[in-house]
Coordinates of C-alpha atoms in Angstrom, one line a residue:
M1 CA 110.6 178.1 86.2
A2 CA 113.3 177.1 88.6
S3 CA 115.9 174.8 87.2
L4 CA 116.3 171.3 88.6
P5 CA 119.0 170.8 91.3
S6 CA 122.3 169.7 89.9
L7 CA 123.2 166.1 90.3
R8 CA 126.8 166.9 90.3
P9 CA 128.8 168.1 93.3
N10 CA 129.2 171.9 93.4
R11 CA 132.8 171.6 94.5
P12 CA 135.6 169.4 93.3
L13 CA 136.3 166.2 95.3
P14 CA 139.4 166.3 97.5
D15 CA 142.5 164.6 96.3
T16 CA 142.8 162.6 99.5
P17 CA 140.1 160.6 101.2
P18 CA 138.5 162.1 104.3
W19 CA 139.3 159.0 106.4
P20 CA 142.6 158.0 107.8
T21 CA 144.9 156.3 105.3
N22 CA 145.8 153.6 107.8
R23 CA 142.3 152.2 108.1
V24 CA 141.8 148.6 107.2
V25 CA 139.7 148.3 104.0
L26 CA 137.4 145.3 104.0
P27 CA 137.8 143.0 101.0
P28 CA 134.8 142.9 98.6
R29 CA 132.2 140.4 99.5
R30 CA 132.9 137.0 98.0
K31 CA 130.4 136.0 95.4
I32 CA 129.3 132.3 95.3
S33 CA 128.1 130.5 92.3
L34 CA 125.9 128.1 94.1
A35 CA 124.0 128.2 97.5
C36 CA 122.7 125.2 99.4
T37 CA 119.0 124.3 99.1
N38 CA 118.4 125.1 102.8
C39 CA 119.7 128.7 102.6
R40 CA 118.0 129.2 99.2
S41 CA 114.6 128.2 100.7
K42 CA 115.1 130.5 103.7
K43 CA 116.4 133.3 101.4
I44 CA 119.4 133.9 103.5
R45 CA 123.0 134.4 102.4
C46 CA 125.0 131.1 102.1
D47 CA 128.8 131.0 102.1
G48 CA 128.8 128.1 99.7
T49 CA 131.2 126.0 101.8
N50 CA 131.4 122.3 101.1
P51 CA 130.4 119.8 102.3
F52 CA 128.1 122.0 104.4
C53 CA 127.9 125.7 104.9
S54 CA 128.4 127.6 108.1
E55 CA 124.7 128.6 108.4
C56 CA 123.5 125.0 108.3
I57 CA 126.2 124.0 110.9
R58 CA 125.0 126.8 113.2
S59 CA 121.3 125.9 112.8
G60 CA 121.8 122.1 112.8
S61 CA 120.0 121.8 109.4
R62 CA 120.6 119.4 106.6
C63 CA 122.9 121.0 104.0
L64 CA 122.5 119.8 100.5
Y65 CA 123.8 121.3 97.2
E66 CA 122.1 120.8 93.9
N67 CA 124.5 119.8 91.1
V68 CA 123.1 122.4 88.8
D69 CA 122.8 126.2 89.2
K70 CA 119.3 126.9 87.9
R71 CA 120.0 130.6 87.7
K72 CA 122.3 130.2 84.7
T73 CA 121.0 130.9 81.2
E74 CA 122.7 127.9 79.8
T75 CA 121.0 125.6 82.3
W76 CA 117.5 126.9 81.4
R77 CA 118.3 126.6 77.7
I78 CA 119.3 123.0 78.1
A79 CA 116.2 122.3 80.2
V80 CA 113.9 123.9 77.6
N81 CA 115.5 122.0 74.8
D82 CA 115.0 118.7 76.7
L83 CA 111.3 119.5 77.3
E84 CA 110.8 120.4 73.6
Q85 CA 112.4 117.1 72.6
K86 CA 110.3 115.1 75.0
N87 CA 107.2 117.0 73.8
H88 CA 108.0 116.1 70.2
Q89 CA 108.5 112.4 71.1
L90 CA 105.2 112.3 73.0
G91 CA 103.4 113.9 70.1
S92 CA 104.9 111.3 67.7
L93 CA 103.8 108.5 70.1
V94 CA 100.2 109.8 70.3
Q95 CA 100.0 110.0 66.5
S96 CA 101.4 106.4 66.2
L97 CA 98.7 105.2 68.6
K98 CA 95.9 106.7 66.5
C99 CA 95.5 103.5 64.4
D100 CA 92.4 102.2 62.6
S101 CA 92.0 99.3 65.0
F102 CA 92.1 99.2 68.7
P103 CA 94.1 95.9 68.9
E104 CA 96.9 97.4 66.7
A105 CA 97.1 100.4 69.1
V106 CA 97.3 98.1 72.1
E107 CA 100.0 96.0 70.4
R108 CA 102.1 99.2 69.7
L109 CA 101.7 100.3 73.3
R110 CA 102.8 96.8 74.5
Q111 CA 105.8 96.9 72.3
L112 CA 106.7 100.3 73.7
R113 CA 106.5 99.0 77.2
G114 CA 108.6 96.0 76.3
D115 CA 111.3 98.3 74.9
Q116 CA 111.2 100.3 78.1
H117 CA 112.1 97.3 80.2
Q118 CA 115.3 96.3 78.2
Q119 CA 117.5 97.3 81.1
P120 CA 121.2 96.5 81.5
D121 CA 122.4 93.8 83.8
R122 CA 122.9 95.0 87.4
H123 CA 126.5 93.9 87.4
E124 CA 127.3 95.9 84.2
E125 CA 127.9 99.1 86.1
I126 CA 130.8 101.5 86.5
T127 CA 132.1 101.7 90.1
V128 CA 134.8 104.1 91.2
G129 CA 137.0 102.1 93.6
T130 CA 138.3 103.5 96.9
P131 CA 141.6 102.7 98.6
G132 CA 141.4 99.4 100.4
F133 CA 138.6 97.9 98.3
S134 CA 138.6 95.7 95.2
D135 CA 136.9 97.1 92.2
T136 CA 137.7 94.4 89.7
S137 CA 135.0 91.8 90.6
S138 CA 131.5 92.2 89.3
S139 CA 130.1 91.2 92.8
S140 CA 132.5 93.4 94.7
F141 CA 131.1 95.8 97.2
G142 CA 133.6 98.6 96.4
L143 CA 132.5 102.1 97.4
A144 CA 132.2 105.2 95.3
T145 CA 133.5 108.5 96.4
S146 CA 130.2 110.1 95.3
I147 CA 127.2 107.8 95.3
N148 CA 124.5 108.7 92.9
P149 CA 121.3 106.6 93.2
Y150 CA 120.5 107.0 89.5
L151 CA 124.0 106.4 88.1
A152 CA 125.7 103.8 90.3
A153 CA 122.5 101.9 91.0
S154 CA 121.6 98.7 89.1
V155 CA 118.2 97.5 87.9
D156 CA 116.2 94.4 88.0
R157 CA 116.4 92.2 84.9
P158 CA 114.0 89.4 83.7
S159 CA 115.1 85.9 84.5
A160 CA 116.6 83.9 81.7
S161 CA 114.3 81.0 82.6
R162 CA 111.1 82.8 81.5
S163 CA 110.4 85.5 79.0
V164 CA 106.9 86.8 78.7
S165 CA 106.0 87.6 75.1
D166 CA 104.7 91.0 74.2
N167 CA 101.8 89.2 72.5
D168 CA 100.5 88.0 75.8
G169 CA 97.3 89.9 76.7
L170 CA 93.9 89.7 78.4
V171 CA 91.9 86.6 77.7
D172 CA 88.1 86.7 77.6
L173 CA 86.9 83.8 79.7
G174 CA 83.3 84.7 79.5
Y175 CA 83.0 86.1 83.1
A176 CA 86.3 88.1 83.2
N177 CA 89.1 89.4 81.1
L178 CA 92.2 87.8 82.8
P179 CA 95.8 87.6 81.7
C180 CA 96.5 84.3 79.9
E181 CA 97.0 81.1 81.8
D182 CA 100.8 80.9 81.1
M183 CA 101.3 84.4 82.6
T184 CA 99.1 83.6 85.6
R185 CA 101.0 80.3 86.3
H186 CA 104.3 82.3 86.1
A187 CA 103.0 84.8 88.7
V188 CA 101.7 82.0 91.0
N189 CA 105.0 80.2 90.7
A190 CA 106.9 83.4 91.6
F191 CA 104.8 83.6 94.8
K192 CA 105.5 79.9 95.5
T193 CA 109.3 80.5 95.2
C194 CA 109.6 83.8 97.0
G195 CA 106.8 84.1 99.5
A196 CA 104.8 80.9 100.1
T197 CA 107.4 79.5 102.5
L198 CA 106.9 82.4 104.9
F199 CA 103.3 83.3 104.2
H200 CA 100.6 80.6 103.9
V201 CA 97.6 81.6 101.8
M202 CA 96.5 78.2 100.3
S203 CA 98.0 74.9 99.6
Q204 CA 99.6 74.1 96.2
E205 CA 96.9 71.5 95.5
T206 CA 94.1 74.0 96.1
L207 CA 95.9 76.5 93.9
D208 CA 96.3 74.0 91.0
V209 CA 92.6 73.2 91.2
L210 CA 91.8 77.0 91.0
I211 CA 93.9 77.5 87.9
Q212 CA 92.4 74.4 86.3
K213 CA 88.8 75.5 87.0
V214 CA 89.2 79.1 85.9
Y215 CA 91.1 78.5 82.7
Q216 CA 89.3 75.3 81.6
H217 CA 85.8 76.9 81.7
D218 CA 84.7 74.6 84.5
P219 CA 81.0 75.1 85.0
G220 CA 81.4 75.1 88.7
V221 CA 83.8 78.1 88.8
T222 CA 82.6 80.9 91.1
P223 CA 83.5 84.5 91.6
S224 CA 85.3 83.4 94.8
D225 CA 87.6 81.2 92.7
V226 CA 88.5 84.0 90.3
C227 CA 88.9 86.5 93.2
Q228 CA 91.3 84.2 95.1
L229 CA 93.4 83.3 92.1
C230 CA 93.7 86.9 91.0
A231 CA 94.7 88.1 94.5
L232 CA 97.5 85.5 94.8
A233 CA 98.7 86.2 91.2
A234 CA 98.8 89.9 92.0
V235 CA 101.3 89.3 94.8
G236 CA 103.3 86.9 92.7
S237 CA 103.5 89.4 89.8
Q238 CA 105.3 91.9 92.1
Y239 CA 108.0 89.3 92.9
C240 CA 109.0 89.1 89.2
T241 CA 109.1 92.8 88.5
N242 CA 110.0 92.9 84.8
E243 CA 108.5 89.6 83.8
I244 CA 104.8 90.4 84.2
P245 CA 103.5 93.4 82.2
A246 CA 102.0 96.3 84.1
F247 CA 98.6 95.8 82.6
A248 CA 98.5 92.2 83.9
K249 CA 99.5 93.3 87.5
E250 CA 96.7 95.9 87.4
A251 CA 94.2 93.4 86.0
Y252 CA 94.9 90.9 88.8
Y253 CA 94.5 93.5 91.5
Q254 CA 91.4 95.1 90.0
H255 CA 89.6 91.8 89.6
A256 CA 90.4 90.7 93.1
F257 CA 89.3 94.0 94.6
V258 CA 86.0 94.2 92.5
L259 CA 85.0 90.6 93.2
L260 CA 85.3 91.0 97.0
D261 CA 81.7 91.9 97.2
Q262 CA 80.6 88.6 95.6
L263 CA 82.3 86.3 98.1
E264 CA 79.2 86.3 100.3
D265 CA 79.8 84.1 103.4
D266 CA 83.0 82.5 102.4
D267 CA 85.1 83.7 105.3
L268 CA 88.2 81.8 104.4
A269 CA 88.2 83.2 100.9
H270 CA 87.8 86.7 102.4
M271 CA 90.8 86.2 104.6
R272 CA 92.9 84.9 101.8
V273 CA 92.1 87.8 99.5
F274 CA 92.5 90.5 102.2
T275 CA 95.9 89.0 103.1
C276 CA 97.1 89.0 99.5
L277 CA 95.9 92.5 98.8
A278 CA 97.5 93.7 102.0
V279 CA 100.9 92.2 100.9
Y280 CA 100.4 93.6 97.4
L281 CA 99.9 97.1 98.9
V282 CA 102.9 96.7 101.2
M283 CA 105.0 96.0 98.1
L284 CA 103.7 99.3 96.6
K285 CA 104.4 101.0 100.0
S286 CA 100.8 102.1 100.3
T287 CA 99.5 102.8 103.8
S288 CA 96.2 101.4 102.5
A289 CA 97.7 98.0 103.4
R290 CA 96.6 98.6 107.0
T291 CA 93.0 98.9 105.9
M292 CA 93.1 95.6 104.1
T293 CA 94.7 93.9 107.1
A294 CA 92.1 95.3 109.5
S295 CA 89.3 94.1 107.2
G296 CA 90.8 90.6 107.2
L297 CA 91.0 90.6 110.9
N298 CA 87.4 91.6 111.3
V299 CA 86.3 88.8 109.0
A300 CA 88.4 86.4 111.1
R301 CA 86.8 87.6 114.4
T302 CA 83.4 87.0 113.0
Y303 CA 84.4 83.5 112.0
I304 CA 85.8 82.8 115.5
E305 CA 82.6 83.9 117.2
T306 CA 80.1 82.1 114.9
R307 CA 81.5 79.2 112.9
L308 CA 84.9 78.1 114.2
Q309 CA 83.5 75.5 116.7
D310 CA 81.4 73.9 113.9
T311 CA 84.4 73.4 111.6
N312 CA 86.2 70.1 111.2
E313 CA 89.8 69.8 112.4
E314 CA 91.4 69.9 109.0
D315 CA 89.6 73.1 108.0
Q316 CA 90.4 74.7 111.4
L317 CA 94.1 74.1 110.7
E318 CA 93.8 75.7 107.3
W319 CA 91.9 78.7 108.7
A320 CA 94.4 79.1 111.5
R321 CA 97.4 79.1 109.1
V322 CA 95.8 81.8 107.0
Y323 CA 95.0 83.8 110.1
R324 CA 98.6 83.5 111.3
T325 CA 99.7 85.1 108.0
L326 CA 97.2 87.9 108.4
A327 CA 98.3 88.4 112.0
C328 CA 102.0 88.4 111.0
T329 CA 101.2 91.1 108.4
E330 CA 99.5 93.1 111.2
C331 CA 102.6 92.9 113.4
F332 CA 104.8 93.9 110.6
L333 CA 102.8 96.9 109.7
S334 CA 102.3 97.9 113.3
S335 CA 106.1 98.0 113.9
T336 CA 106.7 99.7 110.5
L337 CA 104.0 102.4 110.3
G338 CA 103.8 102.9 114.0
Y339 CA 100.3 102.2 115.1
E340 CA 98.9 100.2 118.0
L341 CA 98.9 96.5 117.4
D342 CA 95.4 95.2 116.8
L343 CA 95.6 91.6 118.1
R344 CA 93.8 90.3 121.2
A345 CA 95.0 87.8 123.7
D346 CA 92.6 85.1 122.7
E347 CA 93.8 85.5 119.1
I348 CA 97.4 85.1 120.1
K349 CA 96.4 81.9 122.0
L350 CA 94.8 80.5 118.8
I351 CA 98.1 81.0 117.0
D352 CA 100.0 79.4 119.9
D353 CA 97.6 76.4 119.8
L354 CA 98.3 76.1 116.1
A355 CA 102.1 76.0 116.8
D356 CA 101.6 73.2 119.4
A357 CA 99.5 71.2 116.9
E358 CA 102.2 71.6 114.2
S359 CA 104.9 70.7 116.7
A360 CA 103.1 67.5 117.5
M361 CA 102.9 66.6 113.7
N362 CA 106.7 67.4 113.3
P363 CA 108.4 66.1 116.5
N364 CA 111.8 66.0 114.9
N365 CA 111.7 69.6 113.8
E366 CA 112.3 68.8 110.2
I367 CA 112.4 71.9 108.0
N368 CA 109.1 72.8 106.3
S369 CA 107.0 75.8 105.7
Q370 CA 104.9 75.4 108.9
I371 CA 107.9 75.5 111.2
M372 CA 109.3 78.6 109.4
Q373 CA 106.0 80.4 109.5
R374 CA 105.8 79.7 113.3
Y375 CA 109.1 81.3 114.0
V376 CA 108.5 84.2 111.6
F377 CA 105.3 85.1 113.4
N378 CA 107.1 85.0 116.7
I379 CA 109.8 87.4 115.6
A380 CA 107.2 89.7 113.9
F381 CA 105.2 89.8 117.2
L382 CA 108.4 90.6 119.2
S383 CA 109.1 93.4 116.7
A384 CA 105.7 94.9 117.3
Q385 CA 106.2 94.7 121.0
V386 CA 109.5 96.6 120.7
Y387 CA 107.7 99.5 119.0
E388 CA 104.8 99.3 121.5
C389 CA 107.2 99.7 124.4
F390 CA 108.2 103.2 123.1
R391 CA 104.9 104.2 121.6
L392 CA 103.1 104.3 125.0
S393 CA 105.6 106.4 126.8
D394 CA 108.5 108.9 126.2
H395 CA 110.3 107.5 129.2
I396 CA 112.4 104.4 129.0
C397 CA 111.7 101.6 131.4
M398 CA 114.9 99.6 131.5
D399 CA 113.2 96.5 132.9
D400 CA 111.0 96.4 129.8
L401 CA 114.0 96.9 127.5
H402 CA 115.9 94.0 129.2
T403 CA 112.9 91.8 128.9
L404 CA 112.5 92.5 125.2
S405 CA 116.2 92.0 124.6
A406 CA 116.1 88.7 126.5
Q407 CA 113.0 87.5 124.5
L408 CA 114.8 88.3 121.2
D409 CA 117.8 86.2 122.5
T410 CA 115.5 83.4 123.5
W411 CA 113.9 83.3 120.1
H412 CA 117.3 82.8 118.5
R413 CA 118.5 80.3 121.1
E414 CA 115.4 78.1 120.7
L415 CA 115.7 77.9 116.9
P416 CA 116.0 74.3 115.7
P417 CA 119.4 73.4 114.1
C418 CA 117.8 73.4 110.6
L419 CA 116.8 77.1 111.0
Q420 CA 120.1 78.3 112.3
L421 CA 122.0 80.8 110.1
S422 CA 125.1 78.6 110.5
S423 CA 123.3 75.8 108.5
L424 CA 123.3 78.1 105.4
T425 CA 126.8 79.5 105.7
S426 CA 128.7 76.3 106.7
G427 CA 128.9 75.2 103.0
E428 CA 127.2 71.9 103.8
S429 CA 123.7 73.1 103.2
N430 CA 121.8 71.9 100.1
T431 CA 118.6 73.8 100.8
S432 CA 116.6 75.0 97.8
E433 CA 115.9 78.6 96.9
C434 CA 112.4 78.3 98.4
V435 CA 114.0 77.7 101.8
R436 CA 117.3 79.5 101.6
R437 CA 116.0 83.0 100.9
P438 CA 113.2 82.9 103.5
L439 CA 115.7 81.7 106.1
L440 CA 117.9 84.7 105.4
F441 CA 114.8 87.0 105.5
M442 CA 113.9 85.5 108.9
H443 CA 117.3 86.2 110.4
M444 CA 117.3 89.7 108.9
S445 CA 114.0 90.3 110.7
H446 CA 115.5 89.1 114.0
I447 CA 118.7 91.3 113.7
S448 CA 116.6 94.3 112.6
S449 CA 114.5 93.9 115.7
H450 CA 117.7 94.2 117.9
I451 CA 118.8 97.2 115.9
T452 CA 115.4 98.9 116.2
L453 CA 115.5 98.4 119.9
Y454 CA 118.9 100.1 120.0
E455 CA 117.7 103.0 117.8
R456 CA 114.7 103.5 120.0
I457 CA 116.9 103.7 123.1
V458 CA 119.2 106.2 121.4
S459 CA 116.5 108.4 120.0
T460 CA 114.5 108.4 123.2
T461 CA 117.6 109.1 125.4
L462 CA 118.7 112.0 123.1
K463 CA 115.2 113.4 122.6
D464 CA 115.9 116.4 124.8
A465 CA 119.1 117.2 123.0
M466 CA 117.7 117.1 119.5
G467 CA 116.9 120.8 119.5
A468 CA 120.3 121.7 121.0
S469 CA 123.6 122.5 119.2
D470 CA 125.8 119.9 117.5
K471 CA 128.3 120.3 120.3
Q472 CA 125.7 119.3 123.0
M473 CA 124.3 116.5 120.9
I474 CA 127.7 115.0 120.2
R475 CA 128.6 115.0 123.9
E476 CA 125.3 113.3 124.7
V477 CA 126.0 110.6 122.1
F478 CA 129.5 109.9 123.5
R479 CA 128.0 109.4 126.9
L480 CA 126.0 106.4 125.7
P481 CA 127.4 103.0 127.1
A482 CA 130.3 101.8 125.1
D483 CA 129.2 98.2 125.4
A484 CA 125.9 98.9 123.8
I485 CA 127.5 100.7 120.9
R486 CA 129.9 97.8 120.3
I487 CA 127.2 95.1 120.6
Y488 CA 124.7 96.8 118.3
G489 CA 127.4 97.8 115.9
S490 CA 128.2 94.1 115.5
F491 CA 124.5 93.4 114.9
A492 CA 124.6 95.9 112.1
Q493 CA 127.7 94.4 110.6
Q494 CA 126.1 90.9 110.6
L495 CA 123.0 92.3 109.0
A496 CA 125.1 93.9 106.3
R497 CA 126.8 90.6 105.6
I498 CA 123.4 88.9 105.1
I499 CA 122.3 91.7 102.8
K500 CA 125.5 91.3 100.8
L501 CA 124.9 87.5 100.6
L502 CA 121.5 88.1 99.2
Y503 CA 122.8 90.6 96.6
D504 CA 125.7 88.3 95.6
E505 CA 123.3 85.4 95.0
E506 CA 120.9 87.7 93.0
A507 CA 118.2 87.0 95.6
V508 CA 117.2 90.6 96.4
L509 CA 113.6 91.4 95.6
V510 CA 113.4 95.0 94.5
R511 CA 110.0 95.7 96.2
C512 CA 110.7 93.6 99.4
W513 CA 110.1 96.0 102.3
L514 CA 112.0 93.7 104.7
T515 CA 115.2 94.0 102.7
I516 CA 114.8 97.8 102.2
H517 CA 114.0 98.2 105.9
A518 CA 117.0 96.1 107.0
S519 CA 119.4 97.9 104.7
F520 CA 118.4 101.3 105.9
H521 CA 118.6 100.3 109.6
A522 CA 122.0 98.7 109.1
T523 CA 123.2 101.8 107.3
I524 CA 122.1 104.2 110.1
V525 CA 123.8 102.2 112.9
L526 CA 127.0 101.7 110.9
L527 CA 127.1 105.4 110.2
M528 CA 126.9 106.1 113.9
L529 CA 129.6 103.5 114.5
A530 CA 131.9 105.0 111.8
T531 CA 131.6 108.5 113.1
Q532 CA 132.5 107.4 116.6
H533 CA 135.5 105.5 115.3
L534 CA 136.6 108.5 113.3
A535 CA 136.2 110.8 116.3
L536 CA 138.1 108.6 118.6
A537 CA 140.9 108.1 116.1
V538 CA 140.4 104.3 115.7
P539 CA 142.8 102.7 113.3
Q540 CA 141.8 103.4 109.7
P541 CA 141.2 99.7 108.7
S542 CA 138.3 99.5 111.1
I543 CA 136.8 102.7 109.8
L544 CA 137.2 101.5 106.2
K545 CA 135.5 98.2 107.1
D546 CA 132.5 100.2 108.5
M547 CA 132.4 102.2 105.3
E548 CA 132.5 99.0 103.2
H549 CA 129.5 97.6 105.0
I550 CA 127.6 100.9 104.6
G551 CA 128.4 100.9 100.9
G552 CA 127.1 97.4 100.5
C553 CA 123.8 98.3 102.1
L554 CA 123.5 101.5 100.1
K555 CA 124.1 99.5 96.9
V556 CA 121.1 97.3 97.7
L557 CA 119.0 100.4 98.5
Q558 CA 120.0 101.9 95.2
Y559 CA 119.2 98.7 93.4
C560 CA 115.7 98.7 94.9
A561 CA 115.3 102.4 94.3
N562 CA 114.9 101.8 90.6
Y563 CA 111.4 100.5 91.3
D564 CA 110.5 101.3 94.9
I565 CA 109.6 104.8 96.0
A566 CA 110.4 104.1 99.7
A567 CA 113.9 102.9 98.8
M568 CA 114.4 105.9 96.6
R569 CA 113.5 108.3 99.5
L570 CA 115.7 106.4 102.0
V571 CA 118.6 106.6 99.6
D572 CA 118.1 110.4 99.4
I573 CA 118.3 110.5 103.2
V574 CA 121.4 108.4 103.9
S575 CA 123.5 108.8 100.8
P576 CA 124.5 112.4 101.5
L577 CA 125.6 111.5 105.0
F578 CA 127.7 108.6 103.7
N579 CA 129.3 110.9 101.0
R580 CA 130.1 113.6 103.6
L581 CA 131.6 111.1 106.0
W582 CA 133.7 109.6 103.2
Q583 CA 134.9 113.1 102.2
M584 CA 136.1 113.6 105.8
I585 CA 138.0 110.3 105.7
E586 CA 139.7 111.3 102.4
N587 CA 140.4 114.9 103.3
P588 CA 140.5 115.3 107.1
N589 CA 142.3 118.6 107.0
D590 CA 139.6 120.3 104.9
V591 CA 136.9 119.6 107.5
D592 CA 138.5 121.7 110.2
K593 CA 138.5 124.7 107.9
I594 CA 134.7 124.9 108.0
A595 CA 134.3 125.5 111.7
P596 CA 136.5 125.1 114.8
S597 CA 136.6 121.7 116.5
F598 CA 135.7 121.3 120.1
L599 CA 136.3 118.9 123.0
L600 CA 134.1 115.9 123.5
S601 CA 134.0 116.6 127.2
D602 CA 135.2 119.2 129.7
T603 CA 137.7 116.8 131.3
P604 CA 141.4 117.5 130.7
G605 CA 142.9 115.7 127.8
A606 CA 139.6 114.8 126.1
P607 CA 139.8 114.2 122.4
R608 CA 138.6 116.9 120.0
I609 CA 136.0 116.5 117.2
S610 CA 135.4 118.6 114.2
A611 CA 132.2 120.5 113.9
G612 CA 131.5 118.9 110.5
L613 CA 131.7 115.4 112.0
A614 CA 129.4 116.5 114.9
H615 CA 126.9 117.7 112.3
V616 CA 126.8 114.3 110.6
V617 CA 126.2 112.6 114.0
H618 CA 123.4 115.1 114.6
Q619 CA 121.8 114.1 111.3
V620 CA 122.2 110.4 111.9
V621 CA 120.5 110.6 115.3
A622 CA 117.6 112.6 113.8
T623 CA 117.2 109.9 111.1
M624 CA 116.8 107.3 113.8
G625 CA 113.4 108.8 114.7
L626 CA 112.1 108.6 111.1
R627 CA 108.4 107.9 110.8
Y628 CA 107.9 105.5 107.9
Q629 CA 104.5 107.0 107.1
E630 CA 106.4 109.9 105.6
I631 CA 108.2 107.7 103.0
W632 CA 105.2 105.5 102.1
V633 CA 102.4 106.7 99.9

């Protein structure tokens, strides 16, 4: 049998290499310990450069690095130990719940949930100050060089004025198991304080009668009474996040939803319940809110066609006010989720007629809930029109844009003195919390509409350049009118100041989509403004002021992200951009090492911009076209 061929060479290797000794030998390939998530998902080689790698710069992709290298054995060992510990804790919990009596198990579970909500105060947080900002005050909006939405964020805390006992539970009233009367009154009062000024559902007198009938075993109580009370309490329970237990919030919503089928021909009750459930779902960022709103509008249209003319004047006013709230919710959802506004011309006229009747009853324009609801609907309707202008066509009609901008200015100009923002910031105002916070919300909505108009213009103008390189994108951005950038940048700064005022007064509602939406929009426009100031070498104090406003809006987003999924997702989008931009401000020389800079235009003497900064601008412009259906559930 022939022997196997030798694996060794048959002749000795030469003493000298066969190639020329003067040849340049390439250094060994550099090994990186951590690749970005984009390169890892595409299974391509990453050079590991921070803040973004060369491959992501070339392709115009988002470059994110995970803080942990999951390939290391020690990382997996720590993860496995954590899972084993959690598994042991859950096993112990299950064993503790296996009690002899069901009430004892419920009590233990309630105690567990109560312990879970013992959160630190939102001002007891560690903030790494940056040059130029104060980090000594608890209400300071100092920035952090690396913002972490889970470490730097603060959480909601129960108010000191009311503490719900862990012993509060469901009460059997014979026809339903509802949370106790004290808890229900607390939820209803939260709605009165936070939302009743802007959204009319029912009068306080009607609400007091409902509570009395339901909890005093009134023989005349009906499923409609229970359904309406539960629907309104469900909304109020979301305003006081930590003060109403989760089982109570779920009970309110489930009872209201189940009893809808028993309302029969009570159209006004149907509208009230659909309105409340829609607002409840908006707070949970559920797109099902649109279905609830559409159902309420269908009930209202049936009422208009069949019974409106036979209703007395007082009931017509009550119906019209509830309908205005329903229509306002429709406008808000249309502009947010991006669908066609479902309001007819005759329905808009009904709301205008209601405004005329209320104006006649209040000739001196004294501040009350009716006058605020009137102007809130008007700005919500204008916001829906802003989106509608861009939804129908990819091409911008400048006449329509000028018309919408003029209408927004007219809305603000025609505000009565009692509703002007200056009346709150002058120091002479003694308005209550029920009025002060809704006024700030109303002006936030107005400024957000202006900013949305600007974002739509930018995203539509740069649509053709979105698939291009960072170089082409940045050049298109700097061709935008300088006046528009300055005007809308000032809008974003003003919006950031209002958001800061709400935060300093501890008036931020963690699930309020209006606040989350406004904080995100202000952050995006201010990021664009800061990048342009940085590219044009504007004096550093102006750039630091932009970053301070951005940091304030991000702090509010992080605060809301502890409870709200949409806020959490928005933080994940804008926080990396802010961190990268801040890194460029702190270490401008390191940015140029990533990729060569280029001229902003082909004209002689044009300023240069780093490729890293251009990449941030590209990402900011892409974020302006975000569809909110993607961050809702």
